[in-house]
mmCIF file of C-alpha atoms and ligand atoms in Angstrom:
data_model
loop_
_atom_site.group_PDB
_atom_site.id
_atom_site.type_symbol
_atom_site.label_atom_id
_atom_site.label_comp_id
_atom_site.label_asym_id
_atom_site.label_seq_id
_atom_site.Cartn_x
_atom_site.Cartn_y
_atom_site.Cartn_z
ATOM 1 C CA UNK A 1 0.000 0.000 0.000
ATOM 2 C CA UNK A 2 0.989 3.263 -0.817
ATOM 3 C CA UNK A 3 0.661 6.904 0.916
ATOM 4 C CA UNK A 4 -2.653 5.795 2.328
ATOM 5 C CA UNK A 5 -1.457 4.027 5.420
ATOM 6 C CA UNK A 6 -3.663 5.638 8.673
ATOM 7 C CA UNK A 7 -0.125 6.155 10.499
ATOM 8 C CA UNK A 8 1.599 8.061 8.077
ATOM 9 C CA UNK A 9 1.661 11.621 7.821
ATOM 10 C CA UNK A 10 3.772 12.516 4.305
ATOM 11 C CA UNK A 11 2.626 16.267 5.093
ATOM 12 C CA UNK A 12 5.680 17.149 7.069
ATOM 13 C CA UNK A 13 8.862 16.655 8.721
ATOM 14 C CA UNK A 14 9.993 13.962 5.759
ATOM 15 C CA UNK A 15 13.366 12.909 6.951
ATOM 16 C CA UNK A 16 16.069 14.616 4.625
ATOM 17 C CA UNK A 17 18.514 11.466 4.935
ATOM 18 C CA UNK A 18 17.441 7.970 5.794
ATOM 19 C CA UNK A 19 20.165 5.394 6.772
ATOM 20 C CA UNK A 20 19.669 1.583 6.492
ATOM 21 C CA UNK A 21 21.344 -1.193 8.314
ATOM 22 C CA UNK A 22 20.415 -3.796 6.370
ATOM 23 C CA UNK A 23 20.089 -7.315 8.843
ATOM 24 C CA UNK A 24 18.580 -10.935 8.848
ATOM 25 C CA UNK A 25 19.285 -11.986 5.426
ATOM 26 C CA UNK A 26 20.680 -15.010 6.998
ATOM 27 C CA UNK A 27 18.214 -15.309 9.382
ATOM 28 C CA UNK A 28 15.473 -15.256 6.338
ATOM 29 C CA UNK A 29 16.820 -17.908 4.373
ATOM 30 C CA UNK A 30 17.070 -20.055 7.833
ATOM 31 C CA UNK A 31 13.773 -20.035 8.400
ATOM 32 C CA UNK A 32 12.755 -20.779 5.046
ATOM 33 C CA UNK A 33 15.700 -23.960 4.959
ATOM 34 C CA UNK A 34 17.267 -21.933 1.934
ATOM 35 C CA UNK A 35 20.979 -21.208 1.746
ATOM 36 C CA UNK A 36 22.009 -17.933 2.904
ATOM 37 C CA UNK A 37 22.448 -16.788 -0.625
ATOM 38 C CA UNK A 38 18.601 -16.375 -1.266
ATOM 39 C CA UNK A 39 18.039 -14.289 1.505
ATOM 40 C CA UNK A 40 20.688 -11.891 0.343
ATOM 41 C CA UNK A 41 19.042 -12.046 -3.352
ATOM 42 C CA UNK A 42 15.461 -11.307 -1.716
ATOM 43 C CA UNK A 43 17.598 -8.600 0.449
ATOM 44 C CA UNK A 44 18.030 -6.684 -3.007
ATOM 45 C CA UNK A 45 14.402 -6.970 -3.738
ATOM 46 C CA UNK A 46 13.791 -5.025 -0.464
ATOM 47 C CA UNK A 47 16.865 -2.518 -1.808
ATOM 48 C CA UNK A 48 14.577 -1.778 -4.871
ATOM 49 C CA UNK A 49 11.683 -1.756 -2.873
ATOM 50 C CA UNK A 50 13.456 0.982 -0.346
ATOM 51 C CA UNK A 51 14.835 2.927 -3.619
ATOM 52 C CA UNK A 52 11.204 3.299 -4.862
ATOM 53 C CA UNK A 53 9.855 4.445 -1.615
ATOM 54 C CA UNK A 54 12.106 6.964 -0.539
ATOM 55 C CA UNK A 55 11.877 8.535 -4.320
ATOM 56 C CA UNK A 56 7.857 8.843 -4.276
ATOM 57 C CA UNK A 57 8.163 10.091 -0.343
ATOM 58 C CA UNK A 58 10.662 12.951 -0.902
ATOM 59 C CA UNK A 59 13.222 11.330 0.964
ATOM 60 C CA UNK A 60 16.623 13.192 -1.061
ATOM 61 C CA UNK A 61 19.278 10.993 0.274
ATOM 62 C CA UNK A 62 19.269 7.001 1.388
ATOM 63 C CA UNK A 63 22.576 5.412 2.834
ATOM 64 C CA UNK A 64 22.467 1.768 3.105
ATOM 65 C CA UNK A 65 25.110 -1.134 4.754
ATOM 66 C CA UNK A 66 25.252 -3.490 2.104
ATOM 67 C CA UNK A 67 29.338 -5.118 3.161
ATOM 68 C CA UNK A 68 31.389 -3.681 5.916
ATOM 69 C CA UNK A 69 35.054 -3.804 6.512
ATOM 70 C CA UNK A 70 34.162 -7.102 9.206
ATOM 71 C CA UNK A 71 32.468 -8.784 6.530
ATOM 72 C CA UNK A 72 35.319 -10.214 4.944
ATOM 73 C CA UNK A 73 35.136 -12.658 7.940
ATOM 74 C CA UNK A 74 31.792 -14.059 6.487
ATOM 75 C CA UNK A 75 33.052 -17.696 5.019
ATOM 76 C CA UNK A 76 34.585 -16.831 1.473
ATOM 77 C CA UNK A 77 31.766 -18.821 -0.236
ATOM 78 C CA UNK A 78 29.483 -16.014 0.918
ATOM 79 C CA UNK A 79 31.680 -13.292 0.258
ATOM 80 C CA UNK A 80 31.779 -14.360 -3.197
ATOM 81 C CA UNK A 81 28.016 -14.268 -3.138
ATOM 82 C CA UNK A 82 27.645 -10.709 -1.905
ATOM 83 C CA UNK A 83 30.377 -9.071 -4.170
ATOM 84 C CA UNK A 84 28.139 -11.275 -7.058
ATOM 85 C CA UNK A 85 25.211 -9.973 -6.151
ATOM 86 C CA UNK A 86 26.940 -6.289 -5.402
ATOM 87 C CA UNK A 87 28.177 -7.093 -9.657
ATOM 88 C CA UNK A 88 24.634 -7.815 -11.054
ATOM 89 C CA UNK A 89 22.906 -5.201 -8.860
ATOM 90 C CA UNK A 90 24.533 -2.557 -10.658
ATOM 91 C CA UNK A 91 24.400 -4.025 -14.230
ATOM 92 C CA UNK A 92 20.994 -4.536 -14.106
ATOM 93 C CA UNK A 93 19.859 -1.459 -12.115
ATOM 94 C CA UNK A 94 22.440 1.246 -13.756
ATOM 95 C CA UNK A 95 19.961 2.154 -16.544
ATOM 96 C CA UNK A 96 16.878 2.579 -14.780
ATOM 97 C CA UNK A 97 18.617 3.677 -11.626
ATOM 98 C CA UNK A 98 20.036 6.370 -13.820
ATOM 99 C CA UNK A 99 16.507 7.169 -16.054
ATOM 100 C CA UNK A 100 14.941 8.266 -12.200
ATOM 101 C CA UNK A 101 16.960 10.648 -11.510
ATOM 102 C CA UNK A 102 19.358 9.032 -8.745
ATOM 103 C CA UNK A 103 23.147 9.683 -8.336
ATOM 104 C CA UNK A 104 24.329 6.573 -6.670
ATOM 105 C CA UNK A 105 27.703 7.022 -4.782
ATOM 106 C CA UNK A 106 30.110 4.600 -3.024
ATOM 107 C CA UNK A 107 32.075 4.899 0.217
ATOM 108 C CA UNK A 108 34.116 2.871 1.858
ATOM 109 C CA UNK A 109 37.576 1.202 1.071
ATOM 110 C CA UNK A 110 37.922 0.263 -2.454
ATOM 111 C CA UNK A 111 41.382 -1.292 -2.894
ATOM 112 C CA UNK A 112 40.119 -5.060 -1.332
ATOM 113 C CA UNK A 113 37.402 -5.105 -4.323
ATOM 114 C CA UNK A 114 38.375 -6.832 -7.606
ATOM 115 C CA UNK A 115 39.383 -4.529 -10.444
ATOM 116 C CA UNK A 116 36.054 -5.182 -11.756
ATOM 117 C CA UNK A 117 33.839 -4.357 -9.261
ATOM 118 C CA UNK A 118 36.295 -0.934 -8.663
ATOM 119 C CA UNK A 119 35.376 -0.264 -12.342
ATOM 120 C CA UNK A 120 31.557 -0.849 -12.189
ATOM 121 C CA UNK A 121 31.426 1.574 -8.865
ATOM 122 C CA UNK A 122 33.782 4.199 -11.031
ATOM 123 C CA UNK A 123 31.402 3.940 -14.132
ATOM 124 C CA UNK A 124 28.141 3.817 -12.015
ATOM 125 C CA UNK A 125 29.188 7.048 -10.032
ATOM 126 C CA UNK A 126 29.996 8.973 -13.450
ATOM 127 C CA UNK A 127 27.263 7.932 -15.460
ATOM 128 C CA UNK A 128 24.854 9.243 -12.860
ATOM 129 C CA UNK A 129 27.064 12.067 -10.976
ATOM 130 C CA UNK A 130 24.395 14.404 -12.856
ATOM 131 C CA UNK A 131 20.946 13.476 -10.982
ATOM 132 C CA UNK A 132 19.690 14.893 -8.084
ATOM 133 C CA UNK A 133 16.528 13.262 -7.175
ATOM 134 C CA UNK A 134 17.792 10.943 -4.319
ATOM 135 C CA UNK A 135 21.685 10.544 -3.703
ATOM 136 C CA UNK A 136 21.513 6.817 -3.338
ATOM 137 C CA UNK A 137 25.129 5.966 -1.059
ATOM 138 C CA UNK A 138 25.773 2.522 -1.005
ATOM 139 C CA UNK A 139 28.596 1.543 1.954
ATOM 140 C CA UNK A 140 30.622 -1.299 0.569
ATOM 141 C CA UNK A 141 33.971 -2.102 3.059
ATOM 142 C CA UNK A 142 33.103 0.549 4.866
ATOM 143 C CA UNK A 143 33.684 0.995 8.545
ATOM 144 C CA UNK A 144 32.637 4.074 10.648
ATOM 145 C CA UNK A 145 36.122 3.792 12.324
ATOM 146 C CA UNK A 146 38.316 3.173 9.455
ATOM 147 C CA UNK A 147 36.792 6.529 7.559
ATOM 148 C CA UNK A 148 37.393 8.594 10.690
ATOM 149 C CA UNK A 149 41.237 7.938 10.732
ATOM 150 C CA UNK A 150 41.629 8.154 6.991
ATOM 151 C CA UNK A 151 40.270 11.372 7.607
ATOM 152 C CA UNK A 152 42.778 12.229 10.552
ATOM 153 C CA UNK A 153 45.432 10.726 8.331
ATOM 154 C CA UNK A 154 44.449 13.360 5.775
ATOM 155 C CA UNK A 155 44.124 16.438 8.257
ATOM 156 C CA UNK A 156 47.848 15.153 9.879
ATOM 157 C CA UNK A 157 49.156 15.370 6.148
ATOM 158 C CA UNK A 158 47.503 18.727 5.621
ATOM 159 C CA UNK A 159 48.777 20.148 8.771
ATOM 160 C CA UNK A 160 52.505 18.771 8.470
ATOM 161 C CA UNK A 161 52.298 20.367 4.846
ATOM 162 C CA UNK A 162 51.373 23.630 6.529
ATOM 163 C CA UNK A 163 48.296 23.840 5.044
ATOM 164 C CA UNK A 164 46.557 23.586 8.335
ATOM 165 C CA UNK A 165 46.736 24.826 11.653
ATOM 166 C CA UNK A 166 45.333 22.923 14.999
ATOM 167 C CA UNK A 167 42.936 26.193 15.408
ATOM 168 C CA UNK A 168 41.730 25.352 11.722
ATOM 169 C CA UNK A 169 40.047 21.900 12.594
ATOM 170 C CA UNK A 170 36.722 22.875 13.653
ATOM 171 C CA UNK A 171 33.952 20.260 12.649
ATOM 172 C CA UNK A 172 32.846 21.610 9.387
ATOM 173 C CA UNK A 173 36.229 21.530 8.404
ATOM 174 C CA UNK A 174 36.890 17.472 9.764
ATOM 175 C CA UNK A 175 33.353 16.628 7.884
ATOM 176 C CA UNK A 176 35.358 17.741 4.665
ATOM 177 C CA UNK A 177 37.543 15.045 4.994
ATOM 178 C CA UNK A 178 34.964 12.082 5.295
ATOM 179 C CA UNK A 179 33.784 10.106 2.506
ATOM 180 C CA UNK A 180 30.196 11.062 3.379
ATOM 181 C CA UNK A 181 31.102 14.764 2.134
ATOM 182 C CA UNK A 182 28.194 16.917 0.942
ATOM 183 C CA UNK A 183 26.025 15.036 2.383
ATOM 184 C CA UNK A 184 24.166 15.837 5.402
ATOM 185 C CA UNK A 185 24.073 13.764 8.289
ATOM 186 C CA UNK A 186 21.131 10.955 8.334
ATOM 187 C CA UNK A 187 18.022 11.838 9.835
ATOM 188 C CA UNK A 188 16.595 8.608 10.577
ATOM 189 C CA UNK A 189 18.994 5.340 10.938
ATOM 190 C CA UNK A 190 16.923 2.271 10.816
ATOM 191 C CA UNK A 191 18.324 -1.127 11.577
ATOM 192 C CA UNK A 192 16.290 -4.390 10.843
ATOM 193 C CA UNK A 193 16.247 -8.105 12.524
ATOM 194 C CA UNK A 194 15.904 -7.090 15.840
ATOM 195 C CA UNK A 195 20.098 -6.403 16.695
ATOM 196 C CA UNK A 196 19.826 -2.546 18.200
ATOM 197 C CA UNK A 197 23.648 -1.875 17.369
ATOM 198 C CA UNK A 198 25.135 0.561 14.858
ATOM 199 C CA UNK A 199 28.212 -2.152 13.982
ATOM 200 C CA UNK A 200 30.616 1.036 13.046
ATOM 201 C CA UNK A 201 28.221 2.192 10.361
ATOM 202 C CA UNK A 202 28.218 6.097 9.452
ATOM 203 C CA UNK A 203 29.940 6.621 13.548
ATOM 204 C CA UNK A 204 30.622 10.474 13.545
ATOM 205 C CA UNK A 205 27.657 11.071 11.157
ATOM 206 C CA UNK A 206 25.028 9.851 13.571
ATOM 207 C CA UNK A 207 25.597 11.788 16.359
ATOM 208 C CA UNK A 208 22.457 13.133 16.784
ATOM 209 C CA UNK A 209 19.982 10.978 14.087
ATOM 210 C CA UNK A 210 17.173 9.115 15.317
ATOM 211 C CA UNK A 211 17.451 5.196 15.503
ATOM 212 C CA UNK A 212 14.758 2.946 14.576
ATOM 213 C CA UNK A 213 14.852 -0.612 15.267
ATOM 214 C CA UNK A 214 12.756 -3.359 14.304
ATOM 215 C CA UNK A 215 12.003 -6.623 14.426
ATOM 216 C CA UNK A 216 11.553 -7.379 10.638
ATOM 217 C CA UNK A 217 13.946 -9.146 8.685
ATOM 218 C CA UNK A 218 15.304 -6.951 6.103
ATOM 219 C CA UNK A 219 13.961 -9.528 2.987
ATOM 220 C CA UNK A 220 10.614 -8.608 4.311
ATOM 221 C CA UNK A 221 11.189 -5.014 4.722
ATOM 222 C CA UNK A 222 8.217 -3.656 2.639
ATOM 223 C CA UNK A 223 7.732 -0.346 1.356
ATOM 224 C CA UNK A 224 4.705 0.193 4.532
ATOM 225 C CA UNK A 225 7.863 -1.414 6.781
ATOM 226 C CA UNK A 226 9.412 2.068 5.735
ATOM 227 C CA UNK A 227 6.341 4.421 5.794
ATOM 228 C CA UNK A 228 5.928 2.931 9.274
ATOM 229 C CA UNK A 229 9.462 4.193 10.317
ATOM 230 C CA UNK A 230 9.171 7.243 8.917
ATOM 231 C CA UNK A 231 5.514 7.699 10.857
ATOM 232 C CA UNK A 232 7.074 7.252 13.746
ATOM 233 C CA UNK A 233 10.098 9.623 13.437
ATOM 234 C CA UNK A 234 7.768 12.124 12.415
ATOM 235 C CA UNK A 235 6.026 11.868 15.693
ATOM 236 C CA UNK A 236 9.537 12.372 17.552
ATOM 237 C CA UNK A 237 11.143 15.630 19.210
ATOM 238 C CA UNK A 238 14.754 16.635 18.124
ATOM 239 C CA UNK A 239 16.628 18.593 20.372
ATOM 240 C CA UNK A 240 19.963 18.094 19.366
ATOM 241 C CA UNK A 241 20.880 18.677 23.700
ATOM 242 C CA UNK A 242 18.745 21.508 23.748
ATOM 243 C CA UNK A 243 15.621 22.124 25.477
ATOM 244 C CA UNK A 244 13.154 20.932 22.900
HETATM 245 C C1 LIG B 1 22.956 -8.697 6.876
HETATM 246 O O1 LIG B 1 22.264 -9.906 6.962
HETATM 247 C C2 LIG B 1 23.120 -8.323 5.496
HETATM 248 C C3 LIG B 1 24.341 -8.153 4.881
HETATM 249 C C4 LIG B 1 25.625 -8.328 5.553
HETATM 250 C C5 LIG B 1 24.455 -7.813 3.477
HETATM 251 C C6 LIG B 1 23.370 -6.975 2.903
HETATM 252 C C7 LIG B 1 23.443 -7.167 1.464
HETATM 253 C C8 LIG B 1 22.426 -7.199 0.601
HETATM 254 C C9 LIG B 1 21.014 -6.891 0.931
HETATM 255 C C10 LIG B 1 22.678 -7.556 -0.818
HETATM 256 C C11 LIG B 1 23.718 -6.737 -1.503
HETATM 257 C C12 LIG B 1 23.339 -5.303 -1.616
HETATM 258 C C13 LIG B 1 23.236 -4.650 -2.787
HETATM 259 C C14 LIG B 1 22.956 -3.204 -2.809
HETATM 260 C C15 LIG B 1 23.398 -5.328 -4.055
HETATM 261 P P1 LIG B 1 22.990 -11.125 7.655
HETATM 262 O O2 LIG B 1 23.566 -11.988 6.608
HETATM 263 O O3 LIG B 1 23.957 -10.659 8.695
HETATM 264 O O4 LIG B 1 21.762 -11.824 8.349
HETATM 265 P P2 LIG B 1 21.767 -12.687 9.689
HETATM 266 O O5 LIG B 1 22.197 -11.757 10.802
HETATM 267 O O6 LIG B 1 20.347 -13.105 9.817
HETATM 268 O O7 LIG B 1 22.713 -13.831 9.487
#
């Protein structure tokens, strides 16, 4: 079902910036006695599905966990799968990714992909660098931790060049350095399967967003699973330490 869910209210407060931890793939296929592999391949059903929505809601930017930099401890046999499925995800989705108006962009650490994949993420960020209507981030080796000290690695190179002094490092001037630059911190961070953990995703750039957990597996994470989340975060007071 669409916008006509009783809870939602797309009249105001649409989150600039939702943030997806993507979990119970595994958990999916389990249940269902199929190898861990299908629930992954239904997992990118629910990626299309969460593409869609967040276009026809407004949402302009959608960040989601699809390998971190601890994944490569998965068995090899399933890394293979991912970084397969990571492959034909773009192939097939490029085109009509690109015909809607998204700009998909990469972060995380590149030089553990194959040359291949590198190339795909290269072509796939260029052929779309143009559009606008939803900045589609997808975090592939990425660790919250490892992009914080690459970017201290980079201020400590700037400074020791002299092109930096301590006094200069204020926080608009760290965010600079991030892979996440330009875009603006998440608004809503919503983590599936029931774990209520941010496992070193987007670290410094959650500081003040609003975590939703729930229960559902991601494969079944619906576009009303989403509408639902938003509902709610609509329905929530920011303060950001203030007084409200
Ligand atoms: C967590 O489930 C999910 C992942 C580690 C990978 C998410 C990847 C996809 C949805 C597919 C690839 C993405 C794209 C964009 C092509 P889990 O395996 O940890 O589940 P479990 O905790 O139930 O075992």
């Amino acid at each position: 079902m669409a916008l006509a869910s009783s809870t939602y209210d797309g009249s105001s407060g649409m989150p600039t910036h939702v943030a997806i931890i993507m979990d119970g793939n595994g958990r999916w296929a389990k249940a269902r006695g199929l190898p861990r592999i299908e629930g992954h391949r239904k997992g990118v059903e629910a990626v299309r599905t969460a593409t869609k929505t967040c276009m026809d809601l407004g949402v302009e930017y959608l960040t989601i966990y699809a390998f971190s930099a601890e994944n490569w401890k998965r068995p090899l046999r399933e890394v293979d799968d991912l970084m397969g499925l990571l492959r034909l995800y773009i192939r097939r989705e490029l085109n009509e990714l690109r015909r809607n108006g998204v700009q998909l962009r990469f972060i995380g650490d590149r030089s553990r992909l194959s040359n291949d994949i590198m190339k795909l993420l290269q072509e796939a960020e260029t052929e779309t660098a143009v559009n606008r209507r939803l900045i589609f981030t997808v975090a592939v080796n990425y660790g919250g931790r490892q992009e914080i000290l690459e970017a201290v690695q980079g201020i400590a190179r700037d400074a020791k060049d002299g092109a930096l002094e301590p006094s200069d490092i204020t926080e608009a001037v760290f965010e600079r350095y991030l892979q996440s630059v330009d875009v603006p911190d998440p608004d809503l961070l919503i983590r599936t399967s029931g774990e209520q953990r941010l496992s070193n995703f987007l670290l410094w750039q959650s500081a003040y967003t609003e975590l939703a957990f729930t229960s559902t597996l991601w494969p079944d994470f619906t576009r009303q699973c989403l509408e639902d989340a938003i509902s709610d975060y609509q329905k929530r007071e920011r303060r950001y330490g203030g007084t409200g």
